[in-house]
Amino acid sequence: MAVTAKIIDADRERKEILSRYKAVLRACKPNIAKSDKKLIRHAFNIANEAHVEMRRKSGEPYIYHPLAVAEIAGKEIGLGTTSIICSLLHDTVEDTDVTLDDIQHEFGKKVSDIIDGLTKIDSLFDHKTDSIQAENFRKMLLTMADDVRVMLIKLADRLHNMRTLDAMRRDKQLKIASETKYIYAPLAHRLGLYAIKTELEDLSMKYTEPEMYRSIAKKLQTSKAQRNRYIRTFTEPLKKELKDSGLTYTILGRPKAINSIWSKMKKQKVSFEKVFDLFAIRIVIDTEPKYEKADCWKAYSIVTDFYRPNPDRLRDWISNPKVNGYEALHTTVMGPKGRWVEIQIRTERMDAIAEKGLAAHWKYKETNADTSLDNWLAKVKDLLQSPEANAMDFVDDFKLNLFAEEIYVFTPAGQLKKLPVNATALDFAFDIHTDIGINCIGAKVNHKLVPLSHRLNNGDQIEIITSKKQKPKDEWLNYVVTAKAKSRIKSSLKDEKRSQAEFGKAKLERKFKQRKLKINESNINILLSYFKVTSPLDLYYNIETGKIDLKKLDEFETKGDLLKPSRSSIERKESSESTTSSTKRKKSELLLIGDDLDKIDYKIANCCNPIPGDDVFGFVTVDQGIKIHRVSCPNTVELMSNYAYRIVKAKWTNQKEIVFLTGLRITGIDDVGIINNITKVISRELKVNIRAINVDSLDGIFEGTILLFVNDTKHLDILIKDLKKIKGILTIDRLSPDEYYSAS
Ligand code: MN
């Protein structure tokens, strides 16, 4: 009986796999030539056979995953035959007996190179190793610079894994979701894949901040009808006029992503309703390339005939496309009932590029978007090849540059350069050439002499003044915002430091010689720990600059040609060793917080101030034991994605004796008795103590933050419920971690 059931199941599964395969072919049809079908079928057969015994975490046949990745690559990114073949095969080399040689033999060098790149990226993200992710990120970008399809398929792979993350364990979910927010979503953004970037961010938030995610999703659902009504009223008069003027167009209300609503709420410290008061509409025009610009402005003119535009909010990304190729006209107008409405105007081609990014560039080859992508990739390559050693810095700089708005400036010869907002004359110098940056002593902006740190404005014309004697200085790092300038200054400073250190080393050698000591590892280590520096380079450099006084060496006792460690250096070493062993012990276990607060070696992180009941995790610090953070802490993403191996699962146990500090923000109608009523309710609640209250009142609306001590979230929920009953109170929210930080 059981055997028959299994056979029927296997049969049904085979059918399901085939029908999914056919769905992929249908979805990718516009991008593949008929003659390529055979080759794709061949790739599918190989993958299907190779994965035949494997299952996903959800229990489904493994081949569903490569099929889904191929569908995303073809349908949502718009990639062609080569990428679809690579997507189908992307996990074979890593997880099955199929080798790269096999693949090259069947499909040629291009396909095997891409699979090789994908396999390498996977090994960079090997979740079992303790390697720091930032360095891997750098390697990943290098791989990407070879063939951008590697990164695009990797994004498709990650998107499908995020869509199916439910089957994973909670700690894995958190790690993968954090990594997605930290690395993949910014990359998708930079590559111009807006739809995928948005979905990755939303999915990531669904796992890192599930409650907030659900609450916003629910509110979106309930306000839908009302929104649609407003958009209809707004677009009604436009539609007729656009048609009469001869334009072919579609007009749609643009739904906002959950994560972007949440970001806005946090950034502007406003409620969901306030954020949602902003409506957004997109007009997409179907026209020929030569009329694109004129037709977009025509639509703009019609919109602004009906509604008054905010002149500060007009953006013309048609004349000057963004670096990632984005083109459109943006404006904000005053709609009915005094509400601001954001308008995006673009053509079908621009819309395809905005949604699908690069893949659409290939379709519309005649535009200049290709060269701007090539320029960007060249810049990435350039950055990666710089000798900047600290990968974390690199990632931060890189991310910084991802989102920066741009300004447009000119060289003396009238050549246009794009730089991020806040770029200085020094950034400009490094953008032109590293040597010009290094020797820069000043600049003339619009023929006026300015210092290196001078901030540039749109339309400035800049001439750089150099001197062969000039050398980069530490403070230059404060003058620049571009990743290129930063990394070049750092590496040049490092060279300078190295040459200074050479002198310092010579000094130490002379001193050692006097005392008949040898320069060897043991002696140097004793000095490093005594002077509290981390590397021999720092030691020598500090000797040369006088920060370390070599006279101190006279206090050391010696034994033969070796220094005897001083007492204080021994003590320091022991104390650091004891922390590591005690934290190591707990690494594999679930940390239970609450039963023995004094005995266990952990502390509550003061960046986010968790209280019992919060979703939390432990982070093993170098010298302060384990710190407990809220999963919603602003530092979580960075900690999880860079130091996953130092994360300890943590859970609260029941205990009532200890109180925790937390904060609430309350808004309401200002009324003489309101503060009195609030404090009354709080003090009536058992064991709740107020630590501080801050109240602002403006035009009859009052807003206050209250810091108070509670036992746990349950306790806090009861209190919030009671407070909401007070007359005049409009909203009560718990302070988010970063707000708490600024309030306390
Ligand atoms: Mn995969």
XYZ file of C-alpha atoms and ligand atoms in Angstrom:
745
model
C 0.000 0.000 0.000
C 2.638 2.440 1.088
C 4.790 1.506 -1.876
C 1.983 2.253 -4.347
C 1.358 5.599 -2.706
C 4.999 6.467 -3.086
C 5.006 5.541 -6.736
C 1.950 7.645 -7.416
C 3.588 10.519 -5.590
C 6.786 10.169 -7.574
C 4.733 10.120 -10.725
C 2.828 13.211 -9.769
C 6.075 14.939 -8.866
C 7.601 14.133 -12.244
C 4.590 15.668 -13.931
C 4.760 18.725 -11.711
C 8.476 19.207 -12.492
C 7.774 19.034 -16.213
C 4.917 21.481 -16.024
C 7.080 23.891 -14.028
C 9.796 23.571 -16.648
C 7.288 24.431 -19.359
C 6.149 27.451 -17.368
C 9.760 28.671 -17.284
C 10.022 28.323 -21.055
C 6.794 30.252 -21.556
C 7.900 33.031 -19.206
C 11.272 33.412 -20.918
C 9.968 33.088 -24.453
C 10.504 36.733 -25.503
C 14.225 36.520 -24.670
C 15.151 33.224 -26.299
C 15.589 32.208 -29.902
C 13.677 29.120 -31.023
C 16.910 27.345 -31.875
C 18.092 27.709 -28.253
C 15.252 25.609 -26.841
C 17.165 22.384 -27.329
C 20.114 23.685 -25.376
C 17.909 24.855 -22.502
C 16.187 21.478 -22.419
C 19.609 19.845 -22.243
C 20.586 22.010 -19.255
C 17.298 21.196 -17.555
C 17.813 17.452 -18.074
C 21.301 17.577 -16.583
C 20.185 19.622 -13.567
C 17.095 17.511 -13.013
C 19.098 14.308 -13.040
C 21.895 15.711 -10.850
C 19.476 16.942 -8.158
C 17.139 13.962 -8.378
C 17.772 12.666 -4.863
C 17.855 16.100 -3.210
C 15.067 17.906 -1.378
C 14.664 21.460 -0.188
C 14.133 22.305 3.494
C 10.412 22.488 2.733
C 10.454 18.852 1.529
C 9.937 19.787 -2.131
C 12.121 18.338 -4.901
C 15.318 20.411 -5.137
C 14.922 21.100 -8.864
C 12.024 23.470 -8.062
C 14.653 25.933 -6.864
C 16.844 26.159 -10.021
C 13.651 26.261 -12.084
C 12.348 29.188 -10.053
C 15.716 30.971 -10.325
C 15.661 30.525 -14.104
C 12.158 31.950 -14.249
C 13.142 35.010 -12.217
C 16.248 35.529 -14.376
C 14.235 35.324 -17.584
C 10.943 36.922 -16.654
C 11.736 39.433 -13.924
C 15.259 40.436 -14.955
C 14.779 39.771 -18.664
C 17.978 37.749 -19.180
C 18.552 35.494 -22.213
C 19.491 31.903 -23.066
C 22.974 31.809 -21.511
C 21.693 33.072 -18.173
C 18.721 30.715 -18.171
C 21.051 27.763 -18.757
C 23.345 29.003 -15.979
C 20.405 29.466 -13.611
C 19.245 25.905 -14.184
C 22.744 24.590 -13.506
C 23.763 27.088 -10.808
C 23.832 24.639 -7.876
C 25.062 21.528 -9.705
C 28.821 22.016 -9.406
C 28.643 22.860 -5.721
C 26.110 20.255 -4.620
C 26.253 17.353 -7.094
C 28.703 15.201 -9.066
C 28.562 17.470 -12.092
C 31.947 19.173 -12.679
C 32.920 22.427 -14.346
C 34.646 20.385 -17.048
C 31.384 18.585 -17.773
C 29.631 21.905 -18.133
C 32.288 23.394 -20.362
C 32.150 20.304 -22.522
C 28.360 20.521 -22.914
C 27.791 24.293 -23.030
C 31.112 25.999 -23.678
C 33.470 28.281 -21.796
C 31.113 31.241 -21.217
C 28.574 29.135 -19.329
C 31.210 27.314 -17.292
C 32.865 30.644 -16.361
C 29.574 32.020 -15.055
C 28.848 28.835 -13.075
C 32.366 28.999 -11.702
C 31.717 32.580 -10.540
C 28.436 31.567 -8.910
C 30.042 28.598 -7.153
C 32.831 30.842 -5.866
C 30.364 33.360 -4.481
C 28.550 30.550 -2.698
C 31.756 29.398 -1.073
C 32.432 32.985 0.033
C 29.155 32.855 1.871
C 29.813 29.502 3.404
C 27.819 29.782 6.584
C 29.992 27.343 8.455
C 33.213 29.327 8.265
C 33.980 32.226 10.515
C 35.214 34.446 7.724
C 34.195 38.058 7.801
C 31.625 38.842 5.164
C 32.954 42.205 4.136
C 36.072 40.750 2.581
C 33.847 38.323 0.719
C 31.697 41.124 -0.524
C 34.742 42.662 -2.105
C 35.609 39.403 -3.817
C 32.043 39.099 -4.953
C 32.180 42.483 -6.649
C 35.388 41.465 -8.363
C 33.653 38.385 -9.748
C 30.772 40.548 -10.815
C 33.037 42.935 -12.657
C 34.098 39.997 -14.849
C 30.587 39.235 -16.004
C 27.631 41.079 -14.583
C 25.386 38.093 -15.264
C 27.018 36.294 -12.333
C 25.624 38.919 -9.995
C 22.230 39.028 -11.681
C 21.771 35.265 -11.379
C 23.001 35.432 -7.792
C 20.306 38.046 -7.120
C 17.663 35.792 -8.693
C 18.932 32.934 -6.502
C 18.770 35.092 -3.366
C 15.318 36.384 -4.256
C 13.939 32.856 -4.515
C 15.623 31.850 -1.261
C 14.051 34.881 0.430
C 10.638 34.028 -1.002
C 10.921 30.549 0.504
C 12.605 31.489 3.780
C 9.683 30.246 5.883
C 11.061 26.720 5.878
C 14.297 27.785 7.591
C 15.131 27.913 11.285
C 14.593 31.283 12.972
C 18.292 32.032 13.486
C 19.042 31.181 9.851
C 16.167 33.357 8.739
C 17.600 36.284 10.666
C 21.066 35.813 9.277
C 19.952 35.443 5.674
C 17.477 38.314 5.952
C 20.145 40.601 7.456
C 22.658 39.714 4.793
C 20.032 40.464 2.167
C 19.353 43.902 3.590
C 23.062 44.638 4.040
C 24.442 43.495 0.699
C 21.945 42.228 -1.841
C 19.272 44.933 -1.704
C 21.831 47.777 -2.139
C 23.397 45.871 -5.017
C 20.049 45.369 -6.710
C 19.456 49.090 -6.271
C 22.799 49.966 -7.780
C 22.186 47.699 -10.726
C 18.899 49.488 -11.292
C 16.684 46.515 -10.398
C 14.109 48.515 -8.448
C 11.396 45.878 -8.362
C 13.787 43.251 -7.002
C 15.428 45.651 -4.575
C 12.008 46.539 -3.150
C 10.928 42.935 -2.806
C 14.219 41.967 -1.132
C 13.831 44.783 1.383
C 10.251 43.892 2.153
C 11.032 40.198 2.568
C 13.977 41.031 4.770
C 11.810 43.204 6.998
C 9.195 40.456 7.170
C 11.738 38.336 9.069
C 13.744 40.946 10.958
C 10.752 43.004 12.139
C 7.758 40.694 11.747
C 5.332 42.606 13.950
C 5.864 45.982 12.317
C 5.721 44.312 8.916
C 2.373 42.698 9.640
C 0.927 45.843 11.141
C 1.818 48.015 8.124
C 0.637 45.333 5.687
C -2.706 45.223 7.461
C -3.113 48.982 7.439
C -2.276 49.062 3.738
C -4.990 46.521 3.078
C -7.671 48.398 4.992
C -6.883 51.799 3.436
C -6.788 50.462 -0.103
C -10.294 51.396 -1.254
C -9.995 54.929 0.074
C -6.662 55.404 -1.671
C -7.950 54.174 -4.984
C -10.861 56.586 -4.775
C -8.523 59.525 -4.282
C -6.287 58.486 -7.168
C -9.326 58.166 -9.427
C -10.472 61.681 -8.603
C -6.973 62.995 -9.179
C -6.388 61.308 -12.545
C -9.879 61.808 -14.021
C -9.270 65.273 -15.583
C -5.709 64.381 -16.672
C -6.755 61.347 -18.663
C -8.951 63.240 -21.087
C -6.419 65.989 -21.677
C -3.522 63.552 -22.225
C -5.576 61.675 -24.775
C -6.715 64.818 -26.586
C -3.107 65.906 -26.956
C -2.376 62.699 -28.891
C -0.273 60.851 -26.300
C -0.537 57.075 -25.849
C -0.057 56.424 -22.161
C -0.904 54.383 -19.103
C -1.461 56.006 -15.748
C -1.338 54.186 -12.445
C -1.303 54.781 -8.734
C 1.956 53.432 -7.382
C 1.709 51.189 -4.322
C 4.380 51.919 -1.750
C 6.577 49.173 -0.373
C 6.152 48.209 3.266
C 9.798 48.692 4.076
C 9.930 52.128 2.490
C 6.866 53.227 4.477
C 8.575 52.003 7.642
C 11.820 53.798 6.771
C 9.907 57.020 6.269
C 8.032 56.600 9.557
C 11.331 56.171 11.383
C 13.167 58.920 9.553
C 10.469 61.557 9.917
C 9.154 60.225 13.224
C 5.603 60.252 11.970
C 2.713 57.811 12.032
C 1.643 55.471 9.259
C -1.245 57.769 8.392
C 1.059 60.754 7.851
C 3.382 58.831 5.538
C 0.452 57.477 3.708
C -0.952 60.873 3.040
C 1.643 61.073 0.281
C 0.205 59.696 -2.932
C 2.258 58.668 -5.921
C 1.281 58.349 -9.548
C 3.175 57.190 -12.587
C 2.467 58.176 -16.195
C 4.122 55.892 -18.736
C 4.155 57.103 -22.347
C 4.434 54.887 -25.393
C 6.432 56.819 -27.980
C 9.324 56.679 -30.424
C 12.882 57.348 -29.201
C 13.178 60.706 -30.956
C 10.019 62.100 -29.286
C 10.743 60.787 -25.786
C 11.928 63.998 -24.195
C 9.366 66.256 -25.842
C 6.474 63.914 -24.989
C 7.483 63.643 -21.334
C 7.572 67.411 -21.008
C 4.246 67.622 -22.794
C 2.741 65.340 -20.144
C 4.419 67.425 -17.445
C 2.865 70.551 -18.841
C -0.606 68.979 -18.857
C -0.281 67.784 -15.250
C 0.834 71.200 -14.057
C -2.028 72.883 -15.931
C -4.358 71.118 -13.516
C -2.301 71.006 -10.351
C 0.205 73.437 -8.905
C 3.734 71.946 -8.769
C 6.210 72.391 -5.937
C 9.142 74.028 -7.764
C 11.700 72.544 -5.360
C 10.643 69.041 -6.240
C 11.198 68.994 -9.990
C 13.832 66.435 -11.036
C 14.918 66.060 -14.638
C 16.609 62.676 -14.946
C 15.967 62.614 -18.675
C 18.544 65.259 -19.537
C 20.917 63.853 -16.890
C 20.236 60.160 -16.168
C 21.340 58.699 -12.830
C 24.521 56.615 -12.821
C 22.531 53.378 -12.768
C 20.753 54.442 -15.935
C 17.500 55.698 -14.404
C 15.608 58.222 -16.531
C 12.347 60.020 -15.690
C 10.783 63.356 -14.829
C 9.688 63.668 -11.192
C 7.557 66.348 -9.663
C 5.244 66.841 -6.711
C 1.956 68.670 -7.123
C -0.816 69.819 -4.812
C -3.808 67.559 -5.380
C -7.446 67.821 -4.232
C -8.045 68.270 -0.476
C -4.595 69.846 -0.093
C -2.621 66.631 -0.413
C 0.768 66.332 -2.084
C 0.952 63.877 -4.966
C 4.264 62.651 -6.385
C 4.271 62.274 -10.158
C 6.726 60.240 -12.216
C 6.662 60.686 -15.972
C 8.599 58.314 -18.193
C 8.424 56.350 -21.446
C 7.907 52.606 -21.886
C 11.624 52.187 -22.496
C 12.582 54.183 -19.392
C 10.030 52.238 -17.383
C 11.468 48.882 -18.495
C 14.961 50.042 -17.516
C 13.730 51.292 -14.161
C 12.001 48.019 -13.322
C 14.322 45.482 -14.901
C 17.582 47.397 -14.979
C 20.414 46.175 -17.105
C 18.561 43.482 -18.899
C 16.381 46.119 -20.455
C 19.470 48.077 -21.507
C 20.419 45.180 -23.686
C 17.046 45.287 -25.295
C 17.287 48.996 -26.016
C 20.899 48.996 -27.130
C 20.824 52.351 -28.874
C 20.705 54.398 -25.679
C 23.640 55.737 -23.730
C 22.707 53.656 -20.696
C 25.152 50.926 -21.698
C 28.115 53.216 -21.502
C 27.048 54.558 -18.137
C 26.861 50.979 -16.837
C 30.277 50.242 -18.291
C 31.588 53.366 -16.593
C 30.151 52.218 -13.313
C 31.655 48.741 -13.588
C 34.994 50.314 -14.480
C 34.743 52.423 -11.332
C 33.977 49.370 -9.194
C 36.954 47.552 -10.662
C 39.151 50.565 -10.046
C 38.086 50.707 -6.407
C 38.570 47.016 -5.861
C 42.093 47.103 -7.135
C 43.149 49.769 -4.674
C 45.304 48.342 -1.915
C 42.906 49.435 0.852
C 43.295 46.618 3.363
C 40.290 47.037 5.599
C 37.370 45.370 3.916
C 34.831 46.675 6.424
C 35.762 50.281 5.642
C 35.510 49.426 2.023
C 31.986 48.102 2.363
C 30.865 51.127 4.351
C 32.353 53.539 1.850
C 30.849 51.587 -0.966
C 27.393 51.592 0.577
C 27.720 55.292 1.311
C 28.254 55.924 -2.363
C 25.363 53.721 -3.403
C 22.647 56.016 -2.261
C 24.214 59.425 -2.509
C 22.427 61.937 -4.663
C 24.543 63.374 -7.409
C 25.740 66.785 -8.481
C 27.058 67.731 -11.902
C 30.246 69.744 -12.243
C 32.636 70.623 -15.039
C 36.358 70.468 -15.766
C 38.088 73.593 -17.173
C 37.697 71.983 -20.616
C 33.933 71.739 -20.076
C 33.802 67.980 -19.491
C 30.857 66.894 -17.284
C 31.614 64.944 -14.065
C 29.105 63.391 -11.678
C 29.931 63.434 -7.993
C 27.876 62.668 -4.883
C 26.258 65.555 -3.022
C 28.712 67.120 -0.518
C 31.713 66.217 -2.683
C 34.606 68.637 -2.269
C 37.326 70.064 -4.468
C 39.544 67.254 -3.183
C 37.033 64.602 -4.271
C 37.012 66.185 -7.686
C 40.829 66.091 -7.833
C 40.886 62.361 -7.023
C 38.114 61.727 -9.516
C 40.306 63.147 -12.270
C 43.437 61.236 -11.343
C 45.018 59.772 -8.212
C 48.222 61.765 -8.719
C 46.284 65.010 -9.048
C 44.470 64.192 -5.801
C 47.640 63.371 -3.921
C 49.391 66.562 -5.017
C 46.357 68.824 -4.690
C 46.984 72.059 -2.732
C 43.870 73.998 -3.643
C 41.387 74.724 -6.383
C 39.752 77.464 -8.350
C 35.985 77.132 -8.414
C 34.399 79.392 -11.004
C 37.769 81.204 -11.134
C 37.828 81.893 -7.391
C 40.524 80.368 -5.176
C 39.125 77.916 -2.572
C 40.620 75.416 -0.064
C 40.684 71.639 -0.637
C 37.731 71.134 1.643
C 35.471 73.441 -0.376
C 32.089 71.824 -1.070
C 31.044 71.808 -4.702
C 27.674 72.840 -6.078
C 25.784 71.848 -9.175
C 27.222 73.510 -12.248
C 30.578 74.529 -10.706
C 33.610 74.601 -12.942
C 36.747 73.458 -11.128
C 40.424 73.834 -11.821
C 42.783 71.930 -9.499
C 46.078 73.431 -8.363
C 48.835 70.924 -7.575
C 52.336 70.919 -6.153
C 54.856 68.097 -6.336
C 55.749 68.717 -2.675
C 52.199 68.087 -1.435
C 51.410 64.889 0.530
C 48.069 63.593 1.884
C 47.367 64.326 5.566
C 45.161 62.566 8.125
C 42.572 65.345 8.129
C 42.054 64.931 4.407
C 39.857 61.958 5.256
C 37.382 64.428 6.732
C 37.330 66.465 3.541
C 36.200 63.770 1.138
C 33.036 61.760 0.599
C 33.809 59.588 -2.429
C 34.996 56.039 -1.859
C 37.741 56.499 -4.405
C 39.299 59.522 -2.710
C 38.972 57.898 0.703
C 40.688 54.681 -0.256
C 43.462 56.483 -2.148
C 44.176 58.814 0.763
C 44.206 55.911 3.198
C 46.623 53.885 1.133
C 48.875 56.867 0.612
C 48.835 57.617 4.366
C 49.691 54.005 4.979
C 52.702 54.231 2.658
C 53.781 57.322 4.530
C 53.299 55.544 7.840
C 55.366 52.628 6.613
C 58.289 54.823 5.701
C 58.094 56.578 9.086
C 57.931 53.181 10.757
C 61.177 52.204 9.049
C 62.926 54.986 10.970
C 61.210 53.943 14.183
C 62.315 50.382 13.672
C 65.924 51.525 13.198
C 65.701 53.445 16.488
C 64.412 50.373 18.304
C 67.174 48.256 16.795
C 69.809 50.672 18.092
C 68.233 50.619 21.534
C 68.058 46.811 21.534
C 71.670 46.608 20.454
C 72.795 48.674 23.440
C 71.062 46.203 25.729
C 72.175 43.153 23.694
C 68.568 42.210 22.881
C 67.275 40.514 19.760
C 64.400 41.720 17.573
C 62.250 38.585 17.553
C 58.617 37.663 17.880
C 58.666 37.129 21.611
C 60.298 40.473 22.386
C 58.072 42.378 19.989
C 54.933 40.750 21.421
C 55.955 41.822 24.920
C 56.324 45.407 23.703
C 53.024 45.315 21.801
C 51.127 44.254 24.862
C 53.027 46.661 27.147
C 52.463 49.722 24.932
C 48.951 48.572 24.014
C 49.412 48.692 20.254
C 48.110 46.079 17.862
C 50.804 45.708 15.217
C 54.581 46.050 14.876
C 53.883 48.771 12.293
C 52.053 50.842 14.916
C 54.823 50.173 17.399
C 57.589 51.434 15.098
C 55.482 54.353 13.881
C 54.685 55.487 17.429
C 58.386 55.265 18.312
C 59.277 57.519 15.375
C 56.558 60.055 16.154
C 57.494 60.130 19.843
C 54.209 58.685 21.074
C 56.142 55.779 22.559
C 59.087 56.740 24.718
C 61.921 54.265 24.317
C 63.278 55.249 27.730
C 60.513 53.047 29.155
C 62.543 50.069 27.905
C 65.038 50.704 30.688
C 62.413 49.534 33.196
C 62.310 46.056 31.655
C 64.350 43.216 33.099
C 66.123 40.962 30.627
C 67.174 37.360 30.466
C 69.872 36.684 27.849
C 68.696 38.317 24.642
C 65.029 38.196 25.734
C 62.893 40.723 27.564
C 61.130 39.553 30.681
C 57.410 40.273 30.472
C 56.337 42.968 32.920
C 53.770 42.181 35.605
C 51.053 44.340 34.142
C 51.340 42.773 30.711
C 50.884 39.309 32.216
C 47.763 40.375 34.054
C 46.230 41.855 30.973
C 46.822 38.706 29.024
C 45.215 36.497 31.627
C 42.099 38.571 31.949
C 41.525 38.572 28.208
C 41.965 34.811 28.045
C 39.420 34.154 30.731
C 36.726 36.088 28.864
C 37.212 34.183 25.659
C 36.959 30.811 27.351
C 33.825 31.713 29.265
C 32.121 33.050 26.168
C 33.230 30.143 24.026
C 31.483 27.816 26.380
C 28.116 29.367 25.697
C 28.498 29.712 21.989
C 26.630 26.593 21.032
C 23.926 26.778 23.644
C 20.750 28.753 23.817
C 21.353 31.547 26.252
C 18.546 31.863 28.749
C 18.315 35.360 30.085
C 16.640 36.101 33.310
C 17.109 33.223 35.761
C 20.439 34.257 37.138
C 20.977 37.775 36.070
C 24.069 38.311 38.199
C 25.793 35.030 37.583
C 25.713 34.814 33.821
C 28.210 36.846 31.920
C 25.912 39.083 29.883
C 24.797 42.684 29.711
C 21.844 44.491 28.206
C 23.000 46.499 25.175
C 22.284 50.163 25.712
C 21.903 50.916 22.011
C 18.488 49.256 21.955
C 17.645 48.463 25.541
C 15.733 45.210 25.282
C 13.204 44.223 27.915
C 11.894 40.726 28.629
C 9.481 39.594 25.958
C 11.378 41.363 23.176
C 12.774 39.310 20.319
C 16.481 39.250 21.220
C 19.849 37.698 20.465
C 23.223 37.649 22.200
C 26.422 39.023 20.724
C 29.780 37.819 22.031
C 31.907 40.921 22.578
C 35.659 40.914 22.876
C 35.926 42.161 26.427
C 32.460 42.673 27.903
C 30.948 39.203 27.797
C 27.698 38.688 25.926
C 25.524 41.667 25.090
C 21.799 41.238 24.567
C 20.332 43.211 21.641
C 16.823 43.565 20.308
C 16.411 41.976 16.884
C 15.103 45.368 15.749
C 18.271 47.122 16.987
C 19.826 49.405 14.349
C 23.092 47.490 14.776
C 21.578 44.069 14.145
C 22.040 43.974 10.402
C 25.697 44.814 10.631
C 26.388 42.403 13.496
C 24.505 39.526 11.891
C 25.987 39.881 8.474
C 29.580 40.482 9.541
C 29.946 38.496 12.726
C 27.381 35.724 12.448
C 29.730 33.376 14.260
C 29.569 35.584 17.341
C 25.777 35.555 17.556
C 24.217 33.536 20.367
C 20.563 32.625 20.377
C 18.878 34.107 23.403
C 15.492 33.787 25.016
C 13.896 35.271 28.114
C 12.788 33.096 30.966
C 10.070 34.042 33.398
C 11.129 36.298 36.186
C 9.468 39.237 37.785
C 11.956 40.784 40.168
C 14.006 42.780 37.732
C 12.912 45.966 36.049
C 14.045 47.290 32.695
C 14.186 50.772 31.308
C 12.118 51.512 28.243
C 10.426 54.504 26.599
C 7.111 55.619 25.125
C 6.164 58.454 22.841
C 2.733 59.887 23.426
C 0.878 62.443 21.335
C -2.429 64.032 22.181
C -4.532 67.134 22.352
C -3.004 69.548 24.817
C -5.202 69.856 27.816
C -4.380 71.116 31.290
C -4.997 67.814 32.976
C -3.390 65.471 30.504
C 0.073 65.147 32.056
C -1.456 64.657 35.428
C -3.663 61.885 34.052
C -0.749 60.163 32.366
C 1.408 60.110 35.458
C -1.542 58.936 37.515
C -2.118 55.922 35.277
C 1.564 55.075 35.224
C 2.096 55.261 38.934
C -1.078 53.274 39.599
C 0.336 50.378 37.579
C 2.177 48.075 39.922
C 5.951 48.519 40.007
C 6.171 50.930 37.094
C 8.441 53.826 37.839
C 8.957 56.910 35.758
C 12.512 57.921 35.158
C 11.975 60.986 32.974
C 9.259 62.844 31.129
C 9.768 65.322 28.299
C 6.838 67.180 26.854
C 6.589 69.574 23.917
C 3.470 71.428 23.074
C 2.736 73.136 19.791
C -0.499 74.674 18.536
C -2.623 72.672 20.897
C -0.952 69.337 20.096
C 1.271 67.837 22.692
C 4.036 65.336 22.197
C 5.935 63.707 25.004
C 8.500 61.000 25.642
C 8.455 59.076 28.881
C 11.221 56.813 30.104
C 10.033 54.226 32.589
C 10.940 50.984 34.310
C 8.865 47.875 33.581
C 9.177 44.106 34.066
C 8.518 42.921 30.522
C 6.546 43.535 27.338
C 3.342 42.087 28.781
C 3.571 44.569 31.588
C 4.184 47.361 29.084
C 1.218 46.321 26.922
C -1.155 46.555 29.895
C 0.173 50.010 30.661
C -0.223 51.209 27.053
C -3.789 49.913 27.003
C -4.609 51.872 30.144
C -2.946 55.019 28.865
C -4.926 54.874 25.631
C -8.115 55.236 27.658
C -7.124 58.728 28.785
C -9.163 61.441 27.091
C -7.219 63.465 24.524
C -4.509 60.891 23.849
C -4.022 60.267 20.145
C -1.094 57.861 19.786
C 1.218 55.860 22.017
C 4.264 54.139 20.569
C 7.219 52.470 22.106
C 10.401 54.365 21.270
C 12.401 52.628 18.565
C 15.949 51.741 19.623
C 17.618 54.774 18.054
C 15.023 57.156 19.452
C 15.454 55.662 22.858
C 19.129 56.342 22.553
C 18.652 60.030 21.829
C 15.998 60.447 24.529
C 17.992 58.918 27.354
Mn 20.721 28.353 -5.221
